Tab-separated table of C-alpha atoms in Angstrom:
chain	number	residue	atom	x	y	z
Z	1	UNK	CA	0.000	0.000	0.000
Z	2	UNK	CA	0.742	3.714	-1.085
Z	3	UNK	CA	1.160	6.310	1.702
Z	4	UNK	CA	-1.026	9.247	0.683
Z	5	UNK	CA	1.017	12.400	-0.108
Z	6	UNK	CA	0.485	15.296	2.195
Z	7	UNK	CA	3.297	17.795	0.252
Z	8	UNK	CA	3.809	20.657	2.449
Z	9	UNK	CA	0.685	20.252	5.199
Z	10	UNK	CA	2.793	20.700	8.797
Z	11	UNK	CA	3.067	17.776	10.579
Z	12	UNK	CA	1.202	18.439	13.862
Z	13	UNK	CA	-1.501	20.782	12.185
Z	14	UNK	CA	-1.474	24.053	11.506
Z	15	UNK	CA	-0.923	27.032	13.634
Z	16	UNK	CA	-4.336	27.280	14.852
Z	17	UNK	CA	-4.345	23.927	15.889
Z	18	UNK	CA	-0.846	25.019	18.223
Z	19	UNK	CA	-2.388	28.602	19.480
Z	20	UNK	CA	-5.292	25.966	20.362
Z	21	UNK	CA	-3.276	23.935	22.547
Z	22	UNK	CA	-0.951	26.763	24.142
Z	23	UNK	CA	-4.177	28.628	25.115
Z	24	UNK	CA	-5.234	24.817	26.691
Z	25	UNK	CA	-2.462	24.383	28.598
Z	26	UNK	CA	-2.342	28.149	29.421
Z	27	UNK	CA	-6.001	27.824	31.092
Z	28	UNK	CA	-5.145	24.642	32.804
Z	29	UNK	CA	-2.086	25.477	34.499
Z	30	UNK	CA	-3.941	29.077	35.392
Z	31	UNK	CA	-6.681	26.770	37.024
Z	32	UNK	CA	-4.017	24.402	38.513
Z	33	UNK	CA	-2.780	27.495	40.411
Z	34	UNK	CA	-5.847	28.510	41.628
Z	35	UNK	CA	-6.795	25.443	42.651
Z	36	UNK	CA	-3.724	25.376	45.203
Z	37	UNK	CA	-4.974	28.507	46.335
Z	38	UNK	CA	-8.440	27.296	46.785
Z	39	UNK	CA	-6.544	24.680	49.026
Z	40	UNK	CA	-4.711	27.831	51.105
Z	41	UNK	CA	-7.320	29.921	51.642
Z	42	UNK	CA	-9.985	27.227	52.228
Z	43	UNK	CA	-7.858	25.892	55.329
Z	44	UNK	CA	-6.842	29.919	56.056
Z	45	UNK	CA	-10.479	30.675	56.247
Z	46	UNK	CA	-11.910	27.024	57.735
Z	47	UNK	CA	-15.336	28.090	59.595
Z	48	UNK	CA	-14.625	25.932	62.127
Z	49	UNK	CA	-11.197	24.467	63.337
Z	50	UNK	CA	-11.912	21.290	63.764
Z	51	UNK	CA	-11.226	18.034	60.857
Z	52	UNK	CA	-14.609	18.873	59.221
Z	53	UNK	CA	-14.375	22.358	59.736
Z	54	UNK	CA	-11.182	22.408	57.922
Z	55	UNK	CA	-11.987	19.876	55.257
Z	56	UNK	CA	-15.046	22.115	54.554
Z	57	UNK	CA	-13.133	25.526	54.358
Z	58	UNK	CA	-10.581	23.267	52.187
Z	59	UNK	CA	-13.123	21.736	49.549
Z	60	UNK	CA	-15.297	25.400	49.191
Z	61	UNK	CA	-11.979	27.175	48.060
Z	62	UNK	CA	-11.230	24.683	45.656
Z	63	UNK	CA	-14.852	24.591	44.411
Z	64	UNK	CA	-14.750	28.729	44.198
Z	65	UNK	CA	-11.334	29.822	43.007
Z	66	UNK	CA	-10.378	27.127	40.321
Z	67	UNK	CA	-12.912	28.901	37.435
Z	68	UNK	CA	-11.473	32.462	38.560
Z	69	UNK	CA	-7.972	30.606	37.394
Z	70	UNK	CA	-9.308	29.225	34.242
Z	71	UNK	CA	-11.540	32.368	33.737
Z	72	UNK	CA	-7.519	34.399	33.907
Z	73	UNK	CA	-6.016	31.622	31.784
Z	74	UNK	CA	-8.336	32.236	29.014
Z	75	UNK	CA	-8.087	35.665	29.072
Z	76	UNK	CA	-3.977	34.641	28.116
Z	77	UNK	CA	-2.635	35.703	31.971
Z	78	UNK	CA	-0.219	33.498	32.734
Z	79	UNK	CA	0.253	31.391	35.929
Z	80	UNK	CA	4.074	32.480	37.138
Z	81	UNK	CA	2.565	35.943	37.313
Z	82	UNK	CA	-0.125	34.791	39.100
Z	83	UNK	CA	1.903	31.699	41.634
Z	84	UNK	CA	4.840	35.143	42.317
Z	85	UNK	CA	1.741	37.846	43.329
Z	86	UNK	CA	0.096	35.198	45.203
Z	87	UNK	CA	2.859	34.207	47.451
Z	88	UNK	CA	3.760	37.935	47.901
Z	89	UNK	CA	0.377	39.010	48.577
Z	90	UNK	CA	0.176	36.156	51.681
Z	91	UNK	CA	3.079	36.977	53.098
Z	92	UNK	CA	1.970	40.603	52.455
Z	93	UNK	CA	-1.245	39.504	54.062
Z	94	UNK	CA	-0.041	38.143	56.854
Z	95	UNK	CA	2.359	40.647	57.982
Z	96	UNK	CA	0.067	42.977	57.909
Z	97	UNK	CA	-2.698	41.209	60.238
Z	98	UNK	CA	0.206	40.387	62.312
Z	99	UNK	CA	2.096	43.825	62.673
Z	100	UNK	CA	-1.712	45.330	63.532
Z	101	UNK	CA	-2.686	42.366	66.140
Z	102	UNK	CA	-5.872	41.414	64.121
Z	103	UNK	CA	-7.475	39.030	65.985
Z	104	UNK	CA	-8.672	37.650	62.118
Z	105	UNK	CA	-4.791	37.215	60.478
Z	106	UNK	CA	-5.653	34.205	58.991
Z	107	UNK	CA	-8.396	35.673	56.852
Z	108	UNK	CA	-6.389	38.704	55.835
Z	109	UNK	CA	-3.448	36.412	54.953
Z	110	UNK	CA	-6.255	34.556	52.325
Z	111	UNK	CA	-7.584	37.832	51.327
Z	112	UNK	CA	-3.431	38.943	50.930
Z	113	UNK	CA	-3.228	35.648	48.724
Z	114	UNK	CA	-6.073	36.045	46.197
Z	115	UNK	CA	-5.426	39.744	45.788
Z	116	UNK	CA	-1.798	39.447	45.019
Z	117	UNK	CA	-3.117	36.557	42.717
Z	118	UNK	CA	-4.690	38.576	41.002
Z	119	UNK	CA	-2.367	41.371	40.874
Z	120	UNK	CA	0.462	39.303	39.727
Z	121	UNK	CA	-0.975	37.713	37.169
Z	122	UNK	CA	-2.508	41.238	35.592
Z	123	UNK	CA	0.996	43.339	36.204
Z	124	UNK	CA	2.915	40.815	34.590
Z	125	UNK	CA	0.384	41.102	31.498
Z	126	UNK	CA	0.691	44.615	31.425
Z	127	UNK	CA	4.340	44.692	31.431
Z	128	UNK	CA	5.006	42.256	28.654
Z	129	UNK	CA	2.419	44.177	26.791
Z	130	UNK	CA	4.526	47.267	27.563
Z	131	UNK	CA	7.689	45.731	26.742
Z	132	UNK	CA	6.387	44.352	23.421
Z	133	UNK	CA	4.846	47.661	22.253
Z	134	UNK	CA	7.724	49.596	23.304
Z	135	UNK	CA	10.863	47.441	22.240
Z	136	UNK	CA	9.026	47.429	18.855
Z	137	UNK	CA	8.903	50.877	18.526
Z	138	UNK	CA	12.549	51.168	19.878
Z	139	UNK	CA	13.457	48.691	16.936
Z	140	UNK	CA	11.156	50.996	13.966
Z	141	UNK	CA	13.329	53.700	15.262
Z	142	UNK	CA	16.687	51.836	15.004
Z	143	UNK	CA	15.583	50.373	11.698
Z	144	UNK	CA	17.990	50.941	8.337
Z	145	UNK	CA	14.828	51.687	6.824
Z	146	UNK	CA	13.848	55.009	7.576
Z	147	UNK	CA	12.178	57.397	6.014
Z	148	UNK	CA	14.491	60.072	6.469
Z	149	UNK	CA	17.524	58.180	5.035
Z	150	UNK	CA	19.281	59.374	2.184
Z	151	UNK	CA	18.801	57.666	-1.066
Z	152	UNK	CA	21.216	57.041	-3.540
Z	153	UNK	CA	20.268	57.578	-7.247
């Protein structure tokens, strides 16, 4: 049997098929890391802190804060931006409560977590988008191509 010829078709399918699959992987590693904060906050903010009050706190943040992940991920935020402001914000969080005496810390410190979540994952957006806009324009100016160059006849 004959293999059919498939000329110059990419291997893997085209590039929509690849933008596809990064934005994928982009929304499940965005949900991934909200889901580990779902699993922070929910023991954080337990109603009650005993082993049901705990598991309870536990299983609501990782019902809640998972679609908020993949809701960011689709949007094409990115989860290190997201995992660094998280981290920040809690210890943010915490110090905070802790440097005021707040009787509530804990829930600050969760509050700290999705916040800075939230931040991170936005400010590093913006400043890639910043970067990109602004390197390109650096490199328009820079180019051999200008308009203003002399042209020899």
């Amino acid at each position: 049997m004959k293999c059919p010829d498939t000329g110059n078709q990419p291997r893997h399918g085209g590039p929509e098929r690849s933008v596809l699959r990064a934005a994928v992987r982009r929304t499940a590693s965005m949900a991934l890391v909200w889901l580990g904060f779902g699993v922070v906050v929910g023991f954080l903010t337990a109603p009650q802190h005993s082993a049901i009050g705990i598991a309870a706190g536990i299983l609501a943040g990782m019902i809640v804060l998972p679609p908020l992940g993949a809701t960011l991920g689709a949007i094409g935020f990115r989860w290190k931006g997201s995992l660094d402001g998280g981290v920040l914000g809690l210890a943010g969080g915490t110090a905070f409560a802790l440097v005021q005496g707040r009787p509530d810390a804990a829930t600050v410190a969760g509050f700290g977590l999705i916040f800075g979540g939230l931040v991170g994952a936005t400010v590093a957006a913006f400043v890639r988008f910043y970067c990109v806009l602004f390197g390109g324009i650096r490199r328009l100016a820079r180019s051999d191509d200008r308009v203003d160059k002399p042209v020899a006849v």
